[in-house]
Coordinates of C-alpha atoms in Angstrom, one line a residue:
X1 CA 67.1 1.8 148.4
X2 CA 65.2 5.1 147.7
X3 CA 61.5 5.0 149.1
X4 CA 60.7 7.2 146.3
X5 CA 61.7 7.3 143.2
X6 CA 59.7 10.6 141.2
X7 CA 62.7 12.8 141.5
X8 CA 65.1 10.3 139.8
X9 CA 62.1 9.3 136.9
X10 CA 62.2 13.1 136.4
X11 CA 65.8 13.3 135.7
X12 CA 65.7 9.6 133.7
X13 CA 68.3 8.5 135.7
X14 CA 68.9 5.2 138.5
X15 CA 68.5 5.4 142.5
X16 CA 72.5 4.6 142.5
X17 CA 73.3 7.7 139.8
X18 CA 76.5 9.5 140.7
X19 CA 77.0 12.6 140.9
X20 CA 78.3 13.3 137.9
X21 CA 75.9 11.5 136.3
X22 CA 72.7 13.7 138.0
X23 CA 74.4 16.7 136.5
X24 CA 74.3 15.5 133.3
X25 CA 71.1 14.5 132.9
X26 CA 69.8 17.8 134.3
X27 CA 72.4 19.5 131.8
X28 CA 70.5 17.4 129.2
X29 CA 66.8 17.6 130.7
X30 CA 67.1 21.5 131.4
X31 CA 68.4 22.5 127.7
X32 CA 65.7 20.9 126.3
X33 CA 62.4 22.0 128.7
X34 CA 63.9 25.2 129.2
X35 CA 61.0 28.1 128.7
X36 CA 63.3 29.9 126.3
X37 CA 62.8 27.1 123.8
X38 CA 59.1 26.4 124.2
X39 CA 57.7 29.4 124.2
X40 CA 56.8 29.8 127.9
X41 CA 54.6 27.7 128.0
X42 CA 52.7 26.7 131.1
X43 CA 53.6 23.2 130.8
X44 CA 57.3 23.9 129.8
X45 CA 57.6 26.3 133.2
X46 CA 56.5 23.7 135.7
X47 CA 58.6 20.6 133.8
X48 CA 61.5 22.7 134.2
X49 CA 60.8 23.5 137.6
X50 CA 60.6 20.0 138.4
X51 CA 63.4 19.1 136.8
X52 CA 65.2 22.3 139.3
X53 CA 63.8 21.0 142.4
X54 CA 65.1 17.3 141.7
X55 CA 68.4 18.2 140.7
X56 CA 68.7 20.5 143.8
X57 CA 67.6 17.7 145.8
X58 CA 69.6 14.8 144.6
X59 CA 72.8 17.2 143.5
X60 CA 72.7 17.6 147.1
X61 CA 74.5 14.4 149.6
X62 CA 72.6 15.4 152.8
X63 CA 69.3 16.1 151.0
X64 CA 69.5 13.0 148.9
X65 CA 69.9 10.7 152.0
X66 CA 67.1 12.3 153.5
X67 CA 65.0 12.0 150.5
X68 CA 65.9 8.5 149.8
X69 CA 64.8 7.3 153.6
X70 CA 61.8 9.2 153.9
X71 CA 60.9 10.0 149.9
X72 CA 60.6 13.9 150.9
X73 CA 62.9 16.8 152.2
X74 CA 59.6 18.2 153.9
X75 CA 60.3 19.1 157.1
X76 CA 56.0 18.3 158.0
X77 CA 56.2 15.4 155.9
X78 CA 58.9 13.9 157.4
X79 CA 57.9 14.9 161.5
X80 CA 54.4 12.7 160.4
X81 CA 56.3 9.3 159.0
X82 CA 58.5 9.5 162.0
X83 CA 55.2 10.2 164.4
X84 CA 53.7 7.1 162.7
X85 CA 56.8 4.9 163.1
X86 CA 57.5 5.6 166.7
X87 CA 53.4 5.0 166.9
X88 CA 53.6 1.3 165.2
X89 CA 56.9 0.6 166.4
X90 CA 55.5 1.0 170.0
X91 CA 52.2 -1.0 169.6
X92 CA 53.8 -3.9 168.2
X93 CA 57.2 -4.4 170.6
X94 CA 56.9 -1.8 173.3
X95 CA 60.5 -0.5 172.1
X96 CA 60.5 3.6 170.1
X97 CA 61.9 4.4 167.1
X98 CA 65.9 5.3 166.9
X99 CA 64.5 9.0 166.2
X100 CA 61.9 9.0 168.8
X101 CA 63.9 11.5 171.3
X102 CA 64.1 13.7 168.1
X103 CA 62.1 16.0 166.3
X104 CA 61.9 16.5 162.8
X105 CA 64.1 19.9 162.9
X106 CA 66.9 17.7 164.6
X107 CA 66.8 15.3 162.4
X108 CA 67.9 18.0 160.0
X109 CA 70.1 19.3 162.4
X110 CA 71.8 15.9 162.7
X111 CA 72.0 15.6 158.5
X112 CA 73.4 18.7 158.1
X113 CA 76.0 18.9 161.0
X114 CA 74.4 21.9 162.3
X115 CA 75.5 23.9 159.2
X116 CA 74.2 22.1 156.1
X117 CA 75.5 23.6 153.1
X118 CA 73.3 24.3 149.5
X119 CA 75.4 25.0 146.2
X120 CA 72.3 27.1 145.0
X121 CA 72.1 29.4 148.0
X122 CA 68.8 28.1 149.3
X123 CA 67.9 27.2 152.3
X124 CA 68.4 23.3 153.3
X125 CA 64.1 23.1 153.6
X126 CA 62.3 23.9 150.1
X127 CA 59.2 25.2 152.1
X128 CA 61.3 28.5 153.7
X129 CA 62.4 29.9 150.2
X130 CA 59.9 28.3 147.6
X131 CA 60.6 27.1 144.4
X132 CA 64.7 26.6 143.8
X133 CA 65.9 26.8 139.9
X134 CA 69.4 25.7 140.3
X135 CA 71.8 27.4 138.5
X136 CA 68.8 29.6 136.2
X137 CA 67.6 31.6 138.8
X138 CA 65.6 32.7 136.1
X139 CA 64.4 32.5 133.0
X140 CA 65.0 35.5 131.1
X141 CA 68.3 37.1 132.5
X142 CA 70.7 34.6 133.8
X143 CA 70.2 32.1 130.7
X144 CA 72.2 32.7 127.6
X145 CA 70.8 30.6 125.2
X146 CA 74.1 30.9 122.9
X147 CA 77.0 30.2 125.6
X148 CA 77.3 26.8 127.2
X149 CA 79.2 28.4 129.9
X150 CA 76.4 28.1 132.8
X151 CA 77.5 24.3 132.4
X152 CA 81.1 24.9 133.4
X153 CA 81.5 21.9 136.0
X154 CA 83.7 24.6 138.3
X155 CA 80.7 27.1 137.9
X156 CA 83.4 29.1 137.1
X157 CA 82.4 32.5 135.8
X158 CA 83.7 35.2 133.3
X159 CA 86.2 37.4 134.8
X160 CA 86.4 40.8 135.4
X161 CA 89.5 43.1 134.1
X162 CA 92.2 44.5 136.5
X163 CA 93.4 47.8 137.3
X164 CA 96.2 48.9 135.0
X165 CA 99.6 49.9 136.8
X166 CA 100.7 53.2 135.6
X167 CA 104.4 54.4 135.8
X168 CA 106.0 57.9 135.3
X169 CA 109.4 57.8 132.9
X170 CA 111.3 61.0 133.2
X171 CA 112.9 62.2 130.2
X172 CA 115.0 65.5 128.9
X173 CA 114.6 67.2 125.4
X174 CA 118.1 65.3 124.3
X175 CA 116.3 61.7 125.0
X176 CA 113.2 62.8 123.2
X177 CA 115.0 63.9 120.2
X178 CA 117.1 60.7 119.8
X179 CA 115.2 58.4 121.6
X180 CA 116.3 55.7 124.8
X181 CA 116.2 52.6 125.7
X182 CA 115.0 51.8 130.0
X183 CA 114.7 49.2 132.1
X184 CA 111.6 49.7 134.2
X185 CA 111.3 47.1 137.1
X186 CA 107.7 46.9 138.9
X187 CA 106.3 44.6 141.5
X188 CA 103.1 42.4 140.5
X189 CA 101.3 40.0 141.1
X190 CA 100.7 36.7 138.8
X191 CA 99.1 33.0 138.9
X192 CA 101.5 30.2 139.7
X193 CA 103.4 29.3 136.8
X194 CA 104.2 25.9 138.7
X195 CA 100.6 24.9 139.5
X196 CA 99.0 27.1 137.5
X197 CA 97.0 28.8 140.2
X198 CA 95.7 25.9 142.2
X199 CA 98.1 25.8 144.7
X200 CA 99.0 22.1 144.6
X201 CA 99.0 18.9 142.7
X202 CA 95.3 18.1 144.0
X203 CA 92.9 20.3 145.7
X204 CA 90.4 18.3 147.8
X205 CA 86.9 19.2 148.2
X206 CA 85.9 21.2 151.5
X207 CA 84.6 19.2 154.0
X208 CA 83.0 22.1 155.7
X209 CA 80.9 23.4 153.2
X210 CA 80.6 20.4 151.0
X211 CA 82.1 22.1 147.9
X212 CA 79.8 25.0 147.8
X213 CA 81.7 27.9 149.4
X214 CA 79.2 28.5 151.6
X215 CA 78.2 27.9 155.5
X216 CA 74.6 27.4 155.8
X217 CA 73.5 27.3 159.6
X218 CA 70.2 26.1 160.6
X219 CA 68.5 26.4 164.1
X220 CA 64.7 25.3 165.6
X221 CA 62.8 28.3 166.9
X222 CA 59.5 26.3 167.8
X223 CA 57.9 25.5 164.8
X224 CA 60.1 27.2 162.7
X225 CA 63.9 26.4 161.3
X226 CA 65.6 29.5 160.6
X227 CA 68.6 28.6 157.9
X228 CA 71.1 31.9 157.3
X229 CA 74.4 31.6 154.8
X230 CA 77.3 33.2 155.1
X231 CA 81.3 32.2 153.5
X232 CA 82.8 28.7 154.2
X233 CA 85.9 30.2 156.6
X234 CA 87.8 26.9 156.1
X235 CA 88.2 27.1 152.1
X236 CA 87.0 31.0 152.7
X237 CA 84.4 30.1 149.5
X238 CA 86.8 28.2 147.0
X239 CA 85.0 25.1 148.0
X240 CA 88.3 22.8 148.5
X241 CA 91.2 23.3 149.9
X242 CA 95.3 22.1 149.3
X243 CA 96.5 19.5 151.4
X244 CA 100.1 20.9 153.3
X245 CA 101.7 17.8 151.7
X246 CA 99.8 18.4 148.2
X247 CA 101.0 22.4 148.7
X248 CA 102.7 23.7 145.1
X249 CA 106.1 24.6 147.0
X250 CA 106.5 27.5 144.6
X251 CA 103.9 29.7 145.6
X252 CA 103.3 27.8 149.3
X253 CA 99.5 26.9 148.1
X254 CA 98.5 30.5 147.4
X255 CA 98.2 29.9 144.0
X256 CA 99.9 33.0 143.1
X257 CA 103.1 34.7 143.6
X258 CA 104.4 38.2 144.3
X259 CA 107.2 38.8 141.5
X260 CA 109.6 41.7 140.6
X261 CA 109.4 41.9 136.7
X262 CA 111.7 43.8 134.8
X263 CA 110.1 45.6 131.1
X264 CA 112.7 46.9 128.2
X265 CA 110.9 50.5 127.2
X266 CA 111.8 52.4 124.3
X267 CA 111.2 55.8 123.9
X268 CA 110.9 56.7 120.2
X269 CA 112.2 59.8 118.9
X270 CA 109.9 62.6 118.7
X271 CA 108.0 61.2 121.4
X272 CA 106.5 64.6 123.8
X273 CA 105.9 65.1 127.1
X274 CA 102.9 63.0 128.1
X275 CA 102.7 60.3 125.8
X276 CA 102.4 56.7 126.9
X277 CA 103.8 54.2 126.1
X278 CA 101.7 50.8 126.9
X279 CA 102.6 47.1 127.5
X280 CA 99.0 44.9 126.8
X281 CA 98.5 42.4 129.6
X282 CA 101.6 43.0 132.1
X283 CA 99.5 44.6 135.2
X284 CA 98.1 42.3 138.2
X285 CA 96.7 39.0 137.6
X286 CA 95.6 38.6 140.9
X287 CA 94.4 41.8 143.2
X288 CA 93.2 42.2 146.9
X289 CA 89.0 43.0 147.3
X290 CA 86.9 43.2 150.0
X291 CA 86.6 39.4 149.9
X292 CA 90.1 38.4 149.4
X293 CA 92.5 37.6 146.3
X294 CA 90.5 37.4 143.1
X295 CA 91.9 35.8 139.6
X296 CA 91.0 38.6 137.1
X297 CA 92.1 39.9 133.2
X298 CA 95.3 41.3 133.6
X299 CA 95.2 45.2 132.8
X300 CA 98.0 47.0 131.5
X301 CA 101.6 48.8 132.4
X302 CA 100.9 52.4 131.7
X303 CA 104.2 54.4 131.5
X304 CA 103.9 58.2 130.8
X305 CA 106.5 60.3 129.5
X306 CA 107.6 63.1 131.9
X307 CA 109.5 66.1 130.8
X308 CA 111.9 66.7 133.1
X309 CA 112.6 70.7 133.8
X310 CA 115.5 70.3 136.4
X311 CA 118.5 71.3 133.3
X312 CA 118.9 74.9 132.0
X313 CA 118.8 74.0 128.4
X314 CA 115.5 72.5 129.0
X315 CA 113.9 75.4 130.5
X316 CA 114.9 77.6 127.9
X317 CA 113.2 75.4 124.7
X318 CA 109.8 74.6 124.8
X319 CA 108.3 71.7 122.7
X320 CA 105.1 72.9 120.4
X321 CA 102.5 70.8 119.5
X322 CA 102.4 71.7 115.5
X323 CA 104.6 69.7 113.7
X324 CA 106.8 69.0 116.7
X325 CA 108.5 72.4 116.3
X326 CA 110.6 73.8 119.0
X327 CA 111.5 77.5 120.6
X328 CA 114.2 79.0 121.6
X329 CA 112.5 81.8 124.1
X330 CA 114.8 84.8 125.1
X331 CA 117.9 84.0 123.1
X332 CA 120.0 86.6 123.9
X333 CA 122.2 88.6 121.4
X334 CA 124.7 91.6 121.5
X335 CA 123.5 94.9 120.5
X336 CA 126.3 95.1 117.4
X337 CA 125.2 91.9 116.2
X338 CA 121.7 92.4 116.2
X339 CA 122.4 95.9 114.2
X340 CA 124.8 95.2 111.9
X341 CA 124.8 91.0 111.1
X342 CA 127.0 88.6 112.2
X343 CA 127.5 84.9 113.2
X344 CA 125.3 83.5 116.2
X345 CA 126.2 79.9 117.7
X346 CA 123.6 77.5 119.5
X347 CA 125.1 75.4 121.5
X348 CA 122.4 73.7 123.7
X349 CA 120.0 71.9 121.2
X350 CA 118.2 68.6 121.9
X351 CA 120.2 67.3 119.1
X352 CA 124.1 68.0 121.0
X353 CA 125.2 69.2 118.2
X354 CA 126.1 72.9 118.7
X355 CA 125.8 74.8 115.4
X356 CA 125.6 78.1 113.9
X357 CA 123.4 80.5 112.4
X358 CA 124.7 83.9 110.1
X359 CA 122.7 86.5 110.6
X360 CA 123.0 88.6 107.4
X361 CA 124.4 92.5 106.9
X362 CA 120.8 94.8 107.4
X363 CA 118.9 91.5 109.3
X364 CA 118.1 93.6 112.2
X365 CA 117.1 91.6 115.0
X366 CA 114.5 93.5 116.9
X367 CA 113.8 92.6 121.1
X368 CA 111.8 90.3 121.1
X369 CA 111.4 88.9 117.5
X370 CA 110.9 85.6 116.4
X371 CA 112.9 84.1 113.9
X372 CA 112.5 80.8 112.0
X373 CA 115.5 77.7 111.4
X374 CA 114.3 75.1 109.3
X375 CA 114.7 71.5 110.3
X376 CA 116.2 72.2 113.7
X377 CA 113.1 70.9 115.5
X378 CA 112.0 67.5 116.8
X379 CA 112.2 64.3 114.4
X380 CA 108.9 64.1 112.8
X381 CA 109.5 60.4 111.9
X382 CA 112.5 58.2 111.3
X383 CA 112.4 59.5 107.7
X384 CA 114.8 62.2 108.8
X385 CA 111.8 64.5 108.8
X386 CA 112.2 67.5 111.2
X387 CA 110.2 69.7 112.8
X388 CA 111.6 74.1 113.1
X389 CA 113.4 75.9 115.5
X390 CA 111.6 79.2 116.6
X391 CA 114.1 81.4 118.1
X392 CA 112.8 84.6 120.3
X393 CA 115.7 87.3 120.4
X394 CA 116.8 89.2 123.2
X395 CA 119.2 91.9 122.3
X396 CA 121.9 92.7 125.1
X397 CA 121.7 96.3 125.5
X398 CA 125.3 98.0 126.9
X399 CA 124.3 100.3 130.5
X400 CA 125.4 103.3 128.8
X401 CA 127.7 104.5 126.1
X402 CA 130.7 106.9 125.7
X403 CA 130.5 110.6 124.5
X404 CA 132.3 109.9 121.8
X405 CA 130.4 106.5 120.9
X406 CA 127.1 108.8 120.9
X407 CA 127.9 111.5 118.9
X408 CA 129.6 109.5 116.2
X409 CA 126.6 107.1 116.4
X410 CA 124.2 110.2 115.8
X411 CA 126.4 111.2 113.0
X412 CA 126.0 107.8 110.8
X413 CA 122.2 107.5 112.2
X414 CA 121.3 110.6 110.6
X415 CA 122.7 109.9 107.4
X416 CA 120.8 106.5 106.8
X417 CA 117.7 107.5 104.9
X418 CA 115.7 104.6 106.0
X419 CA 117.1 105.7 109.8
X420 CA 116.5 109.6 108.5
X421 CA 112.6 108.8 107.9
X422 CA 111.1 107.7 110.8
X423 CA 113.0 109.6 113.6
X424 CA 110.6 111.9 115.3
X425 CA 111.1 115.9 115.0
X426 CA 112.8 117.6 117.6
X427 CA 111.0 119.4 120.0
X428 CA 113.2 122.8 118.3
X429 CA 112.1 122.1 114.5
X430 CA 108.4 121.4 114.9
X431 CA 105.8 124.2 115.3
X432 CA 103.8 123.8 118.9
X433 CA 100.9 126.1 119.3
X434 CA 102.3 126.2 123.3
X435 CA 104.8 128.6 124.0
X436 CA 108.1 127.5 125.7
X437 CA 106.7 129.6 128.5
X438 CA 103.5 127.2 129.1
X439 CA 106.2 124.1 129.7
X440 CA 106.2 123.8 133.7
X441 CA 109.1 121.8 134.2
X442 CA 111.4 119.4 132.1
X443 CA 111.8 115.5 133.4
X444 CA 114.3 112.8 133.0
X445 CA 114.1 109.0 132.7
X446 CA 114.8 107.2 135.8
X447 CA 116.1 103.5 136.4
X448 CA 114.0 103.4 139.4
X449 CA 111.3 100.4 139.3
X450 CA 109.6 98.0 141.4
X451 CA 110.0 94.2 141.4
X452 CA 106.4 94.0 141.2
X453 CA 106.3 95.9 138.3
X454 CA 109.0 94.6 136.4
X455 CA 107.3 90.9 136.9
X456 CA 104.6 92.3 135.0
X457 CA 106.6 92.3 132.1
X458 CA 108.9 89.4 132.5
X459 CA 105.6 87.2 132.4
X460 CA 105.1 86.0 129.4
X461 CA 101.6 85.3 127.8
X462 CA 101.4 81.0 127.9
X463 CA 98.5 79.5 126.0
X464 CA 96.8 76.5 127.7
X465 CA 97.8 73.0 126.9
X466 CA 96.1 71.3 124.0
X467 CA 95.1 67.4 124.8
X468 CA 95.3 65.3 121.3
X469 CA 94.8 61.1 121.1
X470 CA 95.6 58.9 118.7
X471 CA 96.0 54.3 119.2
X472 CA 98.4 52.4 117.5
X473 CA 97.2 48.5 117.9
X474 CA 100.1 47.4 116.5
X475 CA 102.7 46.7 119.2
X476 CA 103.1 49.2 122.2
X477 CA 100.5 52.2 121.7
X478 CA 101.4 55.6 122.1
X479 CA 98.9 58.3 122.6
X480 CA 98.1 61.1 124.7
X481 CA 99.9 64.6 124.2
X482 CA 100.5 67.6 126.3
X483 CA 101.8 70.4 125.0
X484 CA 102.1 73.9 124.4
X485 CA 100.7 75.7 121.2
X486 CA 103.0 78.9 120.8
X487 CA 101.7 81.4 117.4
X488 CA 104.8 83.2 116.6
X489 CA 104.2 86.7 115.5
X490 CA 106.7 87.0 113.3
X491 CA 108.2 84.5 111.1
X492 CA 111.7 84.3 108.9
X493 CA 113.3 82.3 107.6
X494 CA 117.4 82.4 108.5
X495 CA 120.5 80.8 106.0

């Protein structure tokens, strides 16, 4: 029977109370006497730290036996009711108490093994760390007055989110254009299915740390008892521990299991080179930290598009961001064609559809123009909406021509008036004020160039990528483009 009973009338509860029934009636006796709901008052602070230290006594097995022989965890307290029975016990029979040959430290010693264990992270003597609130370790921060969760019986708290896993899915400009299906296959790792991430039918409670996760070690310097905590190795913190015959024989008592999971992706048509494509949920559900495997909100699979740049007819288009348009760079185009019209055939588009374009009589096709095909770009939507096809000419020039080629060529030139107006006089019909005489020597064009030089005006002028977002929260979410903006100079539009 308990020698004193004030920290049970605190709680309102009997000397034989379980332990289920101590935590309730603290649940009950803190809700009501806590600060938050009386204003701070200086009568509802030291109720409610009463009602902290008693549950923190009697919630504890090694501290409650103590409390109930002697009426007091005190360390003092308890060395003078021992003094005084060994002192009585040795006037009146000659014979010392059972803890004479012990002092008051190793009588703690002896209660807690050595290592006594505290569920609040306190020392096992109330004198080395002061007052103890339990589970409100104070007032204003870690009580939430509208959540009920700092009663969870597990003390189980809220957890964190994972890291997402992220996954590159190469595509070419024909799977962008009509779309794919994949199958992606990545390795995670999830709760137990079987025991639902306890690792057995029954987990018992760790007799090394009492429950509590943690390892409290205590040891007499003189007059002192110095406690230090660190984690229970045995349950390495859980607090129990599976049984080998109670093991979940699916995941071996882990309580979670490495699996290879296999995803169905579909790439929608139209869909650009960095856009991603995300599965809500599918990431880790348990990852490795500094202090082992932790449960946490599963993040999500991230799969990015990736243009692949490895086929010809992909390097020569290049996807714009406007109105997913396309071009055609350095299309190249015979020299009679470009003059004179004629019938041009594309045979590498996204679509693989080869088809082709007239170019009409007196359409001259300049180097380097730009011309415009409607609706030969990227599907827009699965409307049948299209984006254009720029095409950037490059006209095939012939090394040389014949004698006879020239001169008739010269002939017909001449005669065009719109040819006839802009050719440049002749150096022997226009008036210098030089004489011929004042002309030093006459020059000829040359083939002769450097590779460095001719670099210089292969490169091409490449604006930098834009970056544009935009979430879908229906199903999978696509967002995140990379692209090229391209401003063509010129613009027409070709039947």
């Amino acid at each position: 029977m308990a020698k004193n009973t004030k920290l049970y009338d605190i709680l309102e509860v009997n000397t034989t109370a379980t332990e289920q029934e101590i935590k309730k009636a603290y649940r009950k006796k803190a809700l009501k006497h806590h600060p938050d709901k009386n204003n701070h008052s200086a009568e509802s602070i030291k109720l409610f730290q009463d009602i902290s230290h008693a549950y923190e006594t009697l919630s504890n097995s090694n501290k409650r036996e103590l409390y109930d022989q002697y009426g007091t965890v005190d360390e003092g307290e308890i060395s003078e009711i021992i003094a005084k029975q060994n002192m009585g016990n040795t006037g009146s029979n000659g014979n010392s108490h059972p803890f004479s040959a012990h002092t008051a430290g190793d009588l703690f010693a002896q209660f807690f093994g050595g290592r006594g264990s505290s569920g609040t992270g306190a020392s096992g003597f109330g004198f080395m760390r002061g007052m103890v609130n339990g589970p409100f370790q104070s007032f204003s921060h870690d009580f939430n007055m509208n959540s009920m969760a700092d009663f969870e019986d597990d003390g189980s708290h809220e957890m964190a989110s994972g890291p997402g896993i992220r996954h590159n899915l190469k595509c070419n400009l024909y799977d962008l254009f009509h779309g794919k299906r994949a199958k992606l296959a990545l390795n995670r790792t999830r709760l137990c299915q079987r025991c639902q991430g306890y690792g057995g039918k029954k987990a018992t409670q760790c007799r090394g740390c009492q429950g509590t996760g943690l390892f409290t070690t205590t040891k007499r310097m003189g007059p002192m008892v110095q406690t230090w905590q660190t984690t229970c190795k045995e349950c390495s913190g859980t607090g129990k521990y599976i049984r080998s015959k109670d093991a979940c024989t699916e995941c071996s008592g882990n309580g979670f299991i490495k699996e290879r999971k296999f995803f169905d992706v579909e790439v929608l048509p139209g869909m650009r080179n960095g856009n991603e494509i995300i599965l809500p949920g599918e990431a880790d559900e348990v990852i490795n930290t500094e202090y082992g495997k932790e449960r946490v909100i599963p993040g999500d699979v991230i799969i990015t598009i990736q243009l692949t740049r490895n086929e010809e007819s992909n390097m020569r288009y290049k996807y714009l961001v406007h109105d997913h348009d396309l071009i055609l760079d350095n299309f190249e185009v015979d020299l009679k064609t470009s003059l004179c019209g004629g019938t041009i055939i594309i045979e590498d588009h996204p679509s693989g559809n080869p088809f082709k374009i007239e170019v009409l009589s007196g359409e001259l096709l300049k180097p380097g123009c730009i011309k415009c095909v409607e609706n030969k770009g990227m599907p827009v939507d699965s409307n049948g909406n299209f984006g254009n096809l720029y095409i950037r000419f490059r006209v095939k020039f012939p090394e040389q021509l014949k004698s006879d080629t020239i001169n008739k060529l010269s002939e017909i030139l001449v005669q065009d008036e719109n040819i006839s107006s802009i050719l440049s006089d002749s150096i022997n019909n226009k008036s210098y004020k030089i004489n011929s005489s004042d002309i030093a020597e006459e020059q000829v064009l040359s083939t002769f160039t450097t590779e460095d030089l001719q670099s210089k005006f292969k490169n091409a002028k490449r604006d930098s990528p834009n970056k544009r977002k935009h979430a879908d929260r229906d199903g999978p979410h696509y967002n995140t483009t990379y692209d090229y903006d391209y401003n063509p100079t010129e613009s027409c539009h070709m039947n």
